[in-house]
Coordinates of C-alpha atoms and ligand atoms in Angstrom, one line a residue:
M23 CA 37.9 35.1 13.4
T24 CA 35.1 32.7 14.0
K25 CA 31.9 32.4 16.1
N26 CA 32.1 28.6 15.8
E27 CA 31.3 27.4 19.4
S28 CA 33.2 24.1 19.1
V29 CA 36.3 26.0 18.1
L30 CA 35.9 28.8 20.7
N31 CA 35.3 26.3 23.5
W32 CA 38.2 24.2 22.6
I33 CA 40.6 27.1 22.3
E34 CA 39.3 28.5 25.7
N35 CA 40.1 25.1 27.3
M36 CA 43.5 24.8 25.7
K37 CA 44.3 28.4 26.8
K38 CA 43.5 27.6 30.4
L39 CA 45.8 24.6 30.1
V40 CA 48.9 26.1 28.5
N41 CA 48.4 29.6 29.9
P42 CA 49.8 31.9 27.2
D43 CA 50.7 35.6 27.7
K44 CA 48.9 36.5 24.5
V45 CA 46.7 34.9 21.8
M46 CA 47.2 35.8 18.1
W47 CA 44.7 34.7 15.5
I48 CA 46.5 34.0 12.2
D49 CA 44.5 35.6 9.4
G50 CA 46.7 34.6 6.4
S51 CA 47.7 38.2 5.6
E52 CA 51.2 39.1 4.4
E53 CA 51.1 41.9 6.8
Q54 CA 50.8 39.7 9.8
L55 CA 53.3 37.2 8.5
N56 CA 55.8 39.9 8.0
Q57 CA 55.4 41.0 11.5
L58 CA 56.0 37.5 12.7
R59 CA 59.0 37.1 10.4
A60 CA 60.6 40.2 11.8
E61 CA 60.0 39.0 15.3
A62 CA 61.5 35.5 14.6
C63 CA 64.6 37.2 13.1
S64 CA 65.0 39.5 16.2
T65 CA 65.0 36.4 18.5
G66 CA 67.3 34.3 16.3
E67 CA 64.6 31.7 15.6
M68 CA 65.0 32.6 11.9
I69 CA 67.8 34.1 9.8
K70 CA 66.9 36.3 6.9
L71 CA 68.9 35.2 3.8
N72 CA 70.3 37.3 1.0
E73 CA 67.3 39.2 -0.4
E74 CA 68.8 39.5 -3.9
K75 CA 69.8 35.9 -4.3
L76 CA 67.1 34.3 -2.2
P77 CA 64.2 36.8 -1.9
G78 CA 61.8 36.1 1.0
C79 CA 63.9 33.1 2.2
Y80 CA 64.9 32.2 5.8
L81 CA 67.1 29.7 7.6
H82 CA 66.1 27.9 10.7
R83 CA 67.9 25.4 12.9
T84 CA 66.2 22.9 15.0
A85 CA 67.6 21.6 18.3
V86 CA 70.4 19.1 17.7
N87 CA 68.3 16.4 19.3
D88 CA 65.2 17.2 17.2
V89 CA 66.0 16.6 13.5
A90 CA 63.5 13.9 12.2
R91 CA 60.2 12.2 12.9
V92 CA 60.3 10.1 16.1
E93 CA 58.4 6.9 15.2
G94 CA 59.1 5.4 18.6
R95 CA 57.3 8.3 20.3
T96 CA 54.4 8.5 17.9
Y97 CA 51.1 7.1 19.2
I98 CA 47.7 6.2 18.0
C99 CA 45.4 6.6 21.0
S100 CA 42.3 4.8 19.9
R101 CA 39.9 3.6 22.6
K102 CA 40.6 0.0 21.9
E103 CA 44.2 -1.1 21.6
E104 CA 43.3 -3.5 18.9
D105 CA 42.2 -0.6 16.7
A106 CA 45.7 0.8 16.6
G107 CA 47.0 -2.6 15.5
P108 CA 50.4 -4.3 15.7
T109 CA 52.4 -1.7 13.7
N110 CA 51.5 1.4 15.8
N111 CA 52.4 2.4 19.4
W112 CA 49.2 2.7 21.4
M113 CA 48.2 4.5 24.6
E114 CA 44.9 4.5 26.3
P115 CA 43.3 7.9 25.4
Q116 CA 42.5 9.0 29.0
A117 CA 45.9 8.1 30.2
A118 CA 47.4 9.8 27.1
Y119 CA 45.4 13.0 27.6
K120 CA 46.5 13.1 31.3
M121 CA 50.1 12.6 30.5
L122 CA 50.1 15.2 27.7
F123 CA 48.1 17.8 29.7
D124 CA 50.6 17.4 32.5
I125 CA 53.4 18.2 30.1
A126 CA 51.5 21.0 28.3
K127 CA 50.4 22.7 31.5
D128 CA 51.6 26.3 31.6
S129 CA 54.0 25.6 28.8
Y130 CA 53.0 28.8 26.9
K131 CA 53.8 31.0 29.9
G132 CA 55.6 34.0 28.6
R133 CA 54.8 32.9 25.1
T134 CA 52.2 33.7 22.5
M135 CA 49.5 31.2 21.4
Y136 CA 49.1 31.3 17.6
V137 CA 45.8 30.0 16.3
I138 CA 46.1 28.7 12.8
P139 CA 43.0 27.9 10.8
Y140 CA 43.9 25.8 7.8
S141 CA 42.4 23.8 5.0
M142 CA 43.9 20.6 3.6
G143 CA 42.9 20.7 0.0
P144 CA 41.7 23.7 -2.1
I145 CA 39.4 25.6 0.2
G146 CA 35.8 24.5 -0.4
S147 CA 36.8 21.4 -2.5
P148 CA 34.6 18.4 -1.7
F149 CA 37.9 16.6 -0.8
A150 CA 39.1 19.3 1.6
K151 CA 39.1 19.1 5.4
I152 CA 39.7 21.7 8.0
G153 CA 42.0 21.8 10.9
V154 CA 43.0 24.3 13.6
E155 CA 46.5 24.2 15.0
L156 CA 47.5 25.9 18.2
T157 CA 51.3 26.5 18.5
D158 CA 53.8 28.5 20.4
S159 CA 56.3 28.5 17.5
I160 CA 56.5 31.2 14.8
Y161 CA 58.5 28.6 12.7
V162 CA 55.4 26.5 12.7
V163 CA 53.1 29.4 11.7
M164 CA 55.4 30.3 8.8
N165 CA 55.7 26.6 7.6
M166 CA 52.0 26.0 7.9
S167 CA 51.4 29.1 5.9
I168 CA 53.4 27.6 3.1
M169 CA 52.3 24.0 3.4
T170 CA 48.5 24.5 3.9
R171 CA 45.9 27.1 3.0
V172 CA 45.7 29.4 6.0
G173 CA 43.4 32.3 6.8
E174 CA 40.0 33.9 7.3
K175 CA 38.5 32.0 4.4
V176 CA 38.8 28.8 6.3
W177 CA 36.5 30.0 9.1
E178 CA 33.9 31.0 6.5
V179 CA 33.9 27.6 5.0
L180 CA 33.8 25.9 8.4
G181 CA 30.8 27.9 9.6
D182 CA 29.4 26.4 12.8
S183 CA 30.4 22.8 11.8
N184 CA 32.1 20.6 14.4
D185 CA 33.9 18.6 11.6
W186 CA 37.5 19.9 12.0
V187 CA 40.7 18.5 13.4
R188 CA 42.1 19.8 16.7
G189 CA 45.8 20.2 16.9
L190 CA 47.8 21.3 19.9
H191 CA 51.5 21.8 19.6
C192 CA 53.7 22.8 22.5
K193 CA 57.5 23.2 22.1
C194 CA 58.0 23.0 25.8
N195 CA 61.8 22.4 26.3
I196 CA 62.4 20.2 23.4
D197 CA 63.0 17.4 25.9
E198 CA 63.5 14.1 24.1
E199 CA 62.4 12.1 27.0
K200 CA 59.1 13.9 27.1
R201 CA 58.5 14.1 23.3
Y202 CA 55.2 12.7 22.2
I203 CA 53.2 12.8 19.0
C204 CA 49.8 11.5 19.9
H205 CA 46.7 11.0 17.7
F206 CA 43.2 10.5 18.9
P207 CA 41.4 9.4 15.7
E208 CA 38.0 9.0 17.4
D209 CA 38.3 12.6 18.7
N210 CA 39.8 14.3 15.6
T211 CA 42.6 15.4 17.8
I212 CA 46.4 15.6 17.6
I213 CA 48.7 16.6 20.5
S214 CA 52.4 17.1 19.9
V215 CA 54.8 18.1 22.7
N216 CA 58.6 18.8 23.0
S217 CA 59.5 18.9 19.4
G218 CA 60.1 21.6 16.7
Y219 CA 60.9 19.4 13.7
G220 CA 58.6 19.4 10.6
G221 CA 56.8 16.1 10.5
N222 CA 56.3 16.2 14.3
V223 CA 54.8 19.7 14.5
L224 CA 53.3 20.7 11.1
L225 CA 50.2 19.0 12.2
G226 CA 48.4 19.3 8.9
K227 CA 51.0 17.0 7.2
K228 CA 51.6 13.5 8.4
C229 CA 49.6 13.8 11.6
F230 CA 46.3 15.0 10.0
A231 CA 46.6 14.3 6.2
L232 CA 47.8 10.8 6.8
R233 CA 47.2 9.4 10.3
I234 CA 43.9 11.0 11.1
A235 CA 42.8 11.2 7.4
S236 CA 43.5 7.5 6.8
Y237 CA 41.1 6.7 9.6
Q238 CA 38.5 9.1 8.2
G239 CA 39.0 7.6 4.8
K240 CA 38.4 4.1 6.1
T241 CA 35.2 5.3 7.8
E242 CA 34.0 7.5 4.9
G243 CA 35.0 5.3 2.0
W244 CA 38.1 7.1 0.6
M245 CA 41.9 6.9 0.8
A246 CA 44.6 9.0 2.3
E247 CA 48.0 7.8 1.0
H248 CA 51.7 8.7 1.2
M249 CA 51.9 9.3 -2.5
L250 CA 53.0 11.8 -5.0
I251 CA 50.7 12.7 -7.9
L252 CA 52.1 13.6 -11.4
G253 CA 50.6 14.2 -14.8
L254 CA 52.5 12.7 -17.8
E255 CA 51.8 14.6 -21.0
N256 CA 52.5 12.9 -24.3
P257 CA 53.3 14.7 -27.6
K258 CA 49.6 14.6 -28.5
G259 CA 48.9 16.8 -25.4
E260 CA 47.1 14.0 -23.5
V261 CA 47.8 13.9 -19.8
K262 CA 47.7 10.7 -17.8
Y263 CA 47.9 10.8 -14.0
I264 CA 50.0 8.5 -11.8
T265 CA 50.3 8.3 -8.0
A266 CA 53.3 6.7 -6.4
A267 CA 54.0 5.6 -2.8
F268 CA 57.7 5.5 -1.8
P269 CA 58.9 5.5 1.8
S270 CA 60.3 8.7 3.2
A271 CA 63.4 10.0 1.4
C272 CA 63.0 7.4 -1.4
G273 CA 62.3 9.7 -4.3
K274 CA 58.7 11.1 -4.4
T275 CA 59.6 14.7 -4.7
N276 CA 62.1 13.9 -7.4
L277 CA 59.7 11.8 -9.4
A278 CA 56.9 14.3 -9.1
M279 CA 59.1 17.1 -10.6
L280 CA 60.9 14.9 -13.1
I281 CA 62.3 16.6 -16.2
P282 CA 62.2 14.2 -19.2
P283 CA 65.4 13.2 -20.9
E284 CA 66.3 15.4 -23.9
G285 CA 65.0 13.1 -26.6
Y286 CA 61.6 13.0 -24.9
R287 CA 61.5 16.7 -24.4
A288 CA 62.2 17.2 -28.1
K289 CA 59.2 15.0 -28.9
G290 CA 57.0 17.0 -26.5
Y291 CA 56.8 14.9 -23.3
K292 CA 56.2 16.8 -20.1
V293 CA 55.7 16.0 -16.5
W294 CA 53.3 18.1 -14.3
T295 CA 53.5 18.1 -10.5
V296 CA 50.2 17.8 -8.6
G297 CA 51.7 16.7 -5.3
D298 CA 55.0 15.3 -3.9
D299 CA 54.0 13.6 -0.7
I300 CA 50.3 13.0 0.1
A301 CA 47.3 12.0 -2.0
W302 CA 43.6 12.0 -1.0
M303 CA 41.7 9.8 -3.3
R304 CA 38.0 9.3 -3.9
I305 CA 35.8 7.4 -6.4
G306 CA 34.4 10.1 -8.7
P307 CA 31.0 10.3 -10.3
D308 CA 32.4 8.5 -13.4
G309 CA 33.5 5.5 -11.2
R310 CA 37.2 6.2 -11.6
L311 CA 39.6 7.0 -8.8
W312 CA 40.3 10.8 -8.5
A313 CA 43.1 12.3 -6.4
I314 CA 44.0 15.7 -4.9
N315 CA 47.1 16.9 -3.1
P316 CA 45.9 18.2 0.2
E317 CA 49.0 20.3 0.7
N318 CA 50.0 23.7 -0.6
G319 CA 53.8 23.5 -0.6
F320 CA 56.7 21.1 -0.5
F321 CA 58.6 20.0 2.6
G322 CA 61.4 18.4 0.6
V323 CA 64.8 16.8 1.4
A324 CA 67.5 19.3 0.6
P325 CA 70.7 17.1 0.3
G326 CA 71.1 15.8 -3.2
T327 CA 68.8 18.4 -4.8
N328 CA 70.7 20.2 -7.5
E329 CA 70.5 21.7 -11.0
K330 CA 71.0 18.2 -12.6
S331 CA 69.0 15.9 -10.3
N332 CA 66.0 18.1 -9.7
P333 CA 66.1 21.6 -11.3
N334 CA 62.4 22.1 -10.7
A335 CA 62.7 21.6 -7.0
L336 CA 65.8 23.8 -6.9
H337 CA 64.0 26.6 -8.7
T338 CA 61.0 26.2 -6.4
T339 CA 63.3 27.0 -3.5
R340 CA 64.7 30.2 -4.9
Q341 CA 62.1 32.5 -3.2
G342 CA 59.7 32.5 -0.3
T343 CA 61.3 29.4 1.1
I344 CA 62.3 28.3 4.6
F345 CA 65.4 26.1 4.9
T346 CA 65.9 23.9 7.9
N347 CA 69.2 22.5 9.1
V348 CA 71.3 23.3 6.0
V349 CA 74.7 25.0 5.8
H350 CA 74.7 28.8 6.1
N351 CA 77.2 30.4 3.7
L352 CA 78.5 33.4 5.6
D353 CA 80.2 35.0 2.6
D354 CA 77.0 35.8 0.7
N355 CA 74.3 34.9 3.3
T356 CA 72.9 32.0 1.2
V357 CA 72.5 28.3 1.9
W358 CA 74.3 25.1 0.8
W359 CA 73.9 21.4 1.3
E360 CA 75.8 18.2 0.2
G361 CA 75.0 17.5 -3.4
L362 CA 74.0 21.1 -4.3
D363 CA 77.2 21.7 -6.2
K364 CA 80.9 20.8 -6.0
N365 CA 81.8 24.1 -4.5
P366 CA 81.1 24.0 -0.7
P367 CA 81.6 27.3 1.1
E368 CA 84.7 27.7 3.2
H369 CA 83.4 30.4 5.4
A370 CA 80.2 28.9 6.7
E371 CA 78.2 27.4 9.6
N372 CA 77.0 23.8 9.6
W373 CA 73.5 22.8 10.4
K374 CA 74.2 23.1 14.1
G375 CA 75.5 26.7 13.7
E376 CA 79.1 25.8 14.3
P377 CA 81.9 27.2 12.2
W378 CA 82.4 24.9 9.2
N379 CA 84.7 24.9 6.2
G380 CA 83.4 22.9 3.3
K381 CA 86.8 22.5 1.8
T382 CA 88.5 21.0 4.8
S383 CA 85.9 19.6 7.0
T384 CA 85.4 15.8 7.1
E385 CA 81.9 16.2 8.6
K386 CA 78.8 16.9 6.7
G387 CA 77.6 20.5 6.8
A388 CA 73.9 19.9 6.3
H389 CA 71.9 17.4 8.2
P390 CA 71.0 14.4 6.0
N391 CA 67.3 15.2 6.8
S392 CA 67.7 18.9 6.2
R393 CA 64.6 20.3 4.4
F394 CA 63.2 23.1 2.4
T395 CA 59.6 24.4 2.8
A396 CA 58.6 26.0 -0.5
P397 CA 55.3 27.2 -1.9
A398 CA 53.8 25.0 -4.6
K399 CA 53.1 28.0 -6.8
N400 CA 56.9 28.5 -7.2
C401 CA 57.2 25.2 -9.0
P402 CA 57.9 25.6 -12.7
C403 CA 56.1 22.4 -13.5
I404 CA 53.1 22.8 -11.2
S405 CA 50.0 21.2 -12.8
S406 CA 47.2 23.4 -14.1
E407 CA 45.0 21.0 -12.0
F408 CA 46.8 21.7 -8.8
E409 CA 43.9 24.0 -7.5
N410 CA 41.2 21.8 -9.1
G411 CA 39.0 20.8 -6.2
A412 CA 37.7 17.8 -8.2
G413 CA 41.2 16.3 -8.4
V414 CA 42.7 14.3 -11.3
P415 CA 41.8 10.8 -12.6
I416 CA 44.4 8.2 -11.8
S417 CA 45.5 5.7 -14.4
A418 CA 48.2 3.9 -12.4
I419 CA 49.3 3.5 -8.8
V420 CA 53.0 2.8 -8.3
F421 CA 54.7 1.4 -5.3
G422 CA 58.4 1.4 -4.7
G423 CA 61.3 1.3 -2.3
R424 CA 65.0 1.3 -1.9
R425 CA 66.2 -2.3 -2.5
A426 CA 69.8 -3.1 -3.4
Q427 CA 68.7 -6.5 -4.8
T428 CA 65.7 -8.7 -5.4
T429 CA 63.1 -6.2 -6.6
P430 CA 63.2 -5.5 -10.4
L431 CA 63.3 -2.1 -11.9
V432 CA 59.6 -2.3 -12.6
Y433 CA 56.8 -4.9 -12.6
Q434 CA 53.1 -4.8 -12.9
S435 CA 50.6 -6.7 -10.7
R436 CA 48.3 -9.2 -12.3
D437 CA 45.2 -7.4 -11.0
W438 CA 44.0 -5.1 -8.1
N439 CA 44.2 -7.7 -5.3
N440 CA 47.6 -8.8 -6.5
G441 CA 48.5 -5.1 -6.5
V442 CA 47.4 -4.7 -2.9
F443 CA 49.6 -7.6 -2.1
V444 CA 52.5 -5.9 -3.9
G445 CA 51.9 -2.8 -1.8
S446 CA 51.5 -4.7 1.4
I447 CA 54.9 -6.5 1.0
M448 CA 56.8 -3.3 0.2
A449 CA 60.2 -3.2 1.9
S450 CA 62.8 -0.5 1.9
E451 CA 66.1 0.4 3.4
T452 CA 65.5 3.0 6.2
T453 CA 66.6 6.6 5.7
A454 CA 67.4 9.7 7.8
A455 CA 63.8 10.9 7.6
A456 CA 63.1 9.2 10.9
T457 CA 65.4 8.7 13.9
G458 CA 67.1 5.3 14.2
A459 CA 69.4 3.2 12.1
V460 CA 69.8 4.0 8.4
G461 CA 70.0 1.4 5.7
V462 CA 68.2 -1.5 7.4
V463 CA 65.6 -3.2 5.2
R464 CA 62.2 -3.1 6.8
R465 CA 58.7 -3.9 5.6
D466 CA 56.8 -0.7 4.9
P467 CA 53.4 -1.5 3.4
M468 CA 52.3 1.2 0.9
A469 CA 55.0 3.4 2.5
M470 CA 52.4 3.9 5.3
L471 CA 54.0 2.0 8.1
P472 CA 54.6 5.2 10.2
F473 CA 51.5 6.9 9.0
C474 CA 48.5 4.5 9.1
G475 CA 46.2 5.8 11.8
Y476 CA 44.5 2.4 12.5
H477 CA 45.0 -1.3 12.3
M478 CA 47.1 -2.2 9.3
G479 CA 45.1 -5.3 8.7
D480 CA 41.9 -3.2 8.4
Y481 CA 43.8 -0.9 6.1
F482 CA 44.6 -3.8 3.8
K483 CA 40.9 -4.7 3.8
H484 CA 40.0 -1.2 3.0
W485 CA 42.3 -1.3 -0.1
I486 CA 40.7 -4.6 -1.2
E487 CA 37.2 -3.1 -0.8
M488 CA 38.1 0.0 -2.7
G489 CA 39.1 -2.3 -5.6
Q490 CA 35.8 -4.1 -5.4
K491 CA 34.0 -0.7 -5.7
L492 CA 36.2 0.5 -8.6
G493 CA 35.8 -2.8 -10.5
D494 CA 37.2 -2.5 -14.1
K495 CA 37.8 1.2 -13.6
A496 CA 40.5 0.6 -11.0
P497 CA 43.9 2.0 -11.8
K498 CA 46.6 -0.5 -12.7
I499 CA 49.1 -1.2 -9.9
F500 CA 52.9 -1.4 -10.5
N501 CA 56.1 -1.6 -8.4
V502 CA 59.4 0.2 -9.2
N503 CA 62.9 0.1 -7.7
W504 CA 65.4 2.7 -8.8
F505 CA 68.0 1.6 -6.3
R506 CA 69.5 -1.7 -7.4
L507 CA 73.2 -1.7 -6.6
D508 CA 76.1 -3.3 -8.5
E509 CA 78.9 -5.2 -6.8
N510 CA 80.8 -2.0 -6.0
G511 CA 77.7 -0.4 -4.3
N512 CA 76.9 1.9 -7.2
F513 CA 73.3 2.5 -8.4
I514 CA 72.9 0.6 -11.6
W515 CA 69.9 2.5 -13.0
P516 CA 70.6 6.2 -13.7
G517 CA 67.3 7.2 -12.2
F518 CA 65.9 10.8 -11.9
G519 CA 64.9 12.1 -15.4
D520 CA 65.5 8.7 -16.9
N521 CA 62.8 7.2 -14.7
L522 CA 60.4 8.6 -17.4
R523 CA 61.4 5.6 -19.5
V524 CA 59.8 3.4 -17.0
L525 CA 56.7 5.6 -16.6
E526 CA 56.3 5.5 -20.4
W527 CA 56.2 1.7 -20.2
I528 CA 53.7 1.9 -17.3
I529 CA 51.3 4.1 -19.3
K530 CA 51.7 1.9 -22.3
R531 CA 50.6 -1.1 -20.2
C532 CA 47.6 0.9 -18.9
E533 CA 46.6 1.6 -22.5
G534 CA 47.2 -2.0 -23.6
E535 CA 49.9 -1.0 -26.0
V536 CA 52.7 -3.2 -25.0
D537 CA 53.2 -6.9 -24.1
A538 CA 55.0 -8.2 -21.0
Q539 CA 56.4 -11.4 -19.7
E540 CA 54.7 -13.2 -16.8
T541 CA 56.9 -14.1 -13.9
A542 CA 56.3 -15.5 -10.4
I543 CA 55.7 -12.0 -9.1
G544 CA 53.8 -10.4 -12.0
Y545 CA 54.4 -8.9 -15.4
V546 CA 57.9 -7.7 -16.2
P547 CA 58.8 -5.7 -19.3
Y548 CA 60.6 -7.2 -22.2
A549 CA 63.9 -5.3 -22.1
E550 CA 63.3 -4.1 -25.7
D551 CA 60.1 -2.3 -24.6
I552 CA 62.0 0.1 -22.3
N553 CA 63.3 2.9 -24.5
L554 CA 67.0 3.4 -24.0
E555 CA 67.5 5.9 -26.8
G556 CA 70.0 8.6 -25.9
L557 CA 71.1 6.7 -22.8
D558 CA 74.5 5.0 -22.4
F559 CA 73.0 1.9 -20.9
S560 CA 73.2 -1.6 -22.3
I561 CA 70.3 -3.8 -22.9
D562 CA 72.1 -6.6 -21.0
T563 CA 72.4 -4.4 -17.9
L564 CA 68.8 -3.6 -18.3
K565 CA 68.0 -7.3 -18.4
S566 CA 70.0 -7.8 -15.3
I567 CA 67.8 -5.3 -13.3
L568 CA 64.6 -6.7 -14.8
E569 CA 65.4 -10.2 -13.7
V570 CA 63.2 -12.0 -11.1
N571 CA 65.5 -14.3 -9.2
N572 CA 63.3 -17.1 -7.8
D573 CA 65.8 -18.0 -5.0
Q574 CA 65.8 -14.4 -3.7
W575 CA 62.1 -14.3 -4.0
S576 CA 61.7 -17.5 -2.0
K577 CA 63.6 -15.9 0.8
E578 CA 61.4 -12.8 0.3
A579 CA 58.3 -15.0 0.6
E580 CA 59.6 -16.3 4.0
G581 CA 60.0 -12.7 5.2
I582 CA 56.5 -11.9 4.0
E583 CA 55.1 -14.9 5.8
E584 CA 56.8 -13.8 9.0
F585 CA 55.6 -10.2 8.6
Y586 CA 52.0 -11.3 7.9
K587 CA 51.9 -13.2 11.1
K588 CA 51.7 -9.9 13.0
F589 CA 48.3 -9.3 11.6
G590 CA 46.8 -12.6 12.8
D591 CA 43.2 -13.0 11.7
K592 CA 43.0 -9.4 10.6
L593 CA 45.0 -10.3 7.6
P594 CA 42.5 -10.3 4.7
K595 CA 42.1 -13.8 3.2
E596 CA 42.7 -12.2 -0.2
L597 CA 46.3 -11.4 0.8
R598 CA 46.9 -14.8 2.4
D599 CA 45.8 -16.3 -0.9
Q600 CA 48.1 -14.0 -2.8
L601 CA 51.0 -15.2 -0.7
D602 CA 50.1 -18.8 -1.4
T603 CA 50.0 -18.1 -5.1
L604 CA 53.4 -16.4 -5.0
K605 CA 54.9 -19.5 -3.3
A606 CA 53.2 -21.8 -5.7
N607 CA 54.5 -19.7 -8.7
L608 CA 58.0 -19.8 -7.2
K609 CA 58.0 -23.7 -7.2
K610 CA 56.9 -23.9 -10.8
Ligands
LIG28 P1 60.0 12.5 1.9 O1 59.9 14.0 1.7 O2 60.9 12.2 3.1 O3 58.7 11.8 1.9 O4 61.0 12.0 0.7 P2 60.8 11.7 -0.9 O5 60.2 10.4 -1.1 O6 60.1 12.9 -1.5 O7 62.3 11.6 -1.4 P3 63.1 12.6 -2.3 O8 62.5 12.8 -3.7 O9 63.3 13.9 -1.6 O10 64.5 11.8 -2.5 C1 65.2 11.4 -1.4 C2 66.6 11.0 -1.8 O11 66.5 10.0 -2.9 C3 67.4 12.1 -2.4 O12 68.7 12.1 -1.9 C4 67.5 11.9 -3.9 O13 68.7 12.4 -4.5 C5 67.4 10.3 -4.0 N1 66.7 9.9 -5.2 C6 65.5 10.3 -5.7 N2 65.2 9.8 -6.9 C7 66.3 8.9 -7.2 C8 66.6 8.1 -8.3 O14 65.8 7.9 -9.2 N3 67.7 7.4 -8.2 C9 68.6 7.5 -7.1 N4 69.7 6.8 -7.1 N5 68.4 8.3 -6.1 C10 67.2 9.0 -6.1
LIG29 C1 58.6 12.1 5.5 O1 59.4 11.8 6.4 O2 58.0 11.2 4.8 C2 58.4 13.5 5.1 C3 59.0 14.6 6.0 O3 57.8 13.8 4.1 S1 58.0 14.8 7.4 O4 57.2 15.9 7.3 O5 59.0 15.0 8.5 O6 57.2 13.6 7.7
LIG30 MN1 57.0 11.9 3.1

């Protein structure tokens, strides 16, 4: 426990508000966690899975109306509305506190308040930041214990400092109409009510490590990004690090854990996972950009994860993992999801807990946004630098999204500012990771649309300024698109492990080892420079997905023009100039 007065006072105030029966301080011990696991199993909140096949694993089902992030009910409560900007919902802080406190009042009655001290980033790392989450959910305690570094050590490092993020989570009645995820960046505070779903309630993740941290990064001169971090090792044993920002459910976990195609493996290429969702990046003493993964586990999309697409992720989930909203196989008390294998269980329950037969049912068994929460240490390809508090030096930043057309397989920006432009115009088809329509193209700058804790125009400016500070040590910036479709709606590029072929080109560009062709949007590979060895894929098909179609891009430019209008005079002049250059290039 702690003697920190700012902590004790705040907990005391929250206790008076929510009125729990008991308070339990989470100390990070296995003993305490086991006690909570047993309790959760006795109430049905968790189901213990087959100890032989899935040791230490549990199944949890959320409420049927509570299966994804709720962007429409997520608020940035800065004092001035302008500081939240045009892409965030805003509420005046005092009004928000009042509304939330009315909802939270007495909501822990008959329940236990769990106090979770956690560190985002290796404890004691100069990058790391501390948070305290109060919750009335054992599921949250168990997930936070996997996703973050929890326990007594955190209090020691915090000492009597007031620099920590307050998080209050109240399940209440899981009432959709009263569900709010509110952030108070100026108060280092997050309040989440009426949800039990991951991204809404594991407050260290999107709420702190992106929304609050992006604001802190802007103020303190660093960056919090929705990015994976991977190390690519070449046959000489040299490792180059890449970060990549893709919107939710667009392939970060898969790329971070990529297994190289056979030919590459034989030569000695390896991919090491540092992170799969969030990167905190600072300029290091050597002037380069260094990144850590603030998380300690993976909250990954289950459907589609299999022995072929992502064996590393699958192996990571074989022990100590919590599965949420997947199929429960009643024959052997294991789990299943669409795309795991071609053998769905017949005697099973779907994600809602209803009887389900995988052979005859026409309905999906697992929710499309069903997830696994797995410890990073389980991952067969976890990087040796994962616990390194100094982070890893970044050679390339990659943006990407789900685009059926228009965006080529890969291109490189002309320079940093052009790269910021490339990130700012990212667009992607929406997925099941958030509630709302799926498959609609929307602009999602840097994959941060739902996660930027302040005005997106100021965020763009922060990116431009980071580039000025980095100068010629700045990482090179690229854009990829694994999701081009043919006329029958099939993915053209094989993706997954074969994405390494594109990463290889990216690293070669960073090292100045390969030429490229200049197009209206930036540098595109010569098809001959992407290695297709061992792949049944013709160079003409490759050319077709590398093509930059100026008519399509002219339409794109109109869409960007329209999108940029939102930001008014907060749009950095550098980006306005970039758009003018794009338009001029397209007319050439
Ligand atoms: P969040 O955890 O929501 O941030 O998602 P993520 O970006 O980590 O996405 P993830 O890697 O879990 O992939 C989401 C979906 O995209 C899964 O259904 C994958 O099978 C699919 N996917 C990932 N990589 C590729 C690829 O290279 N090609 C194709 N066609 N699909 C892919
Ligand atoms: C995402 O939606 O980008 C996720 C899952 O990584 S959640 O934690 O729900 O945000
Ligand atoms: Mn994510």
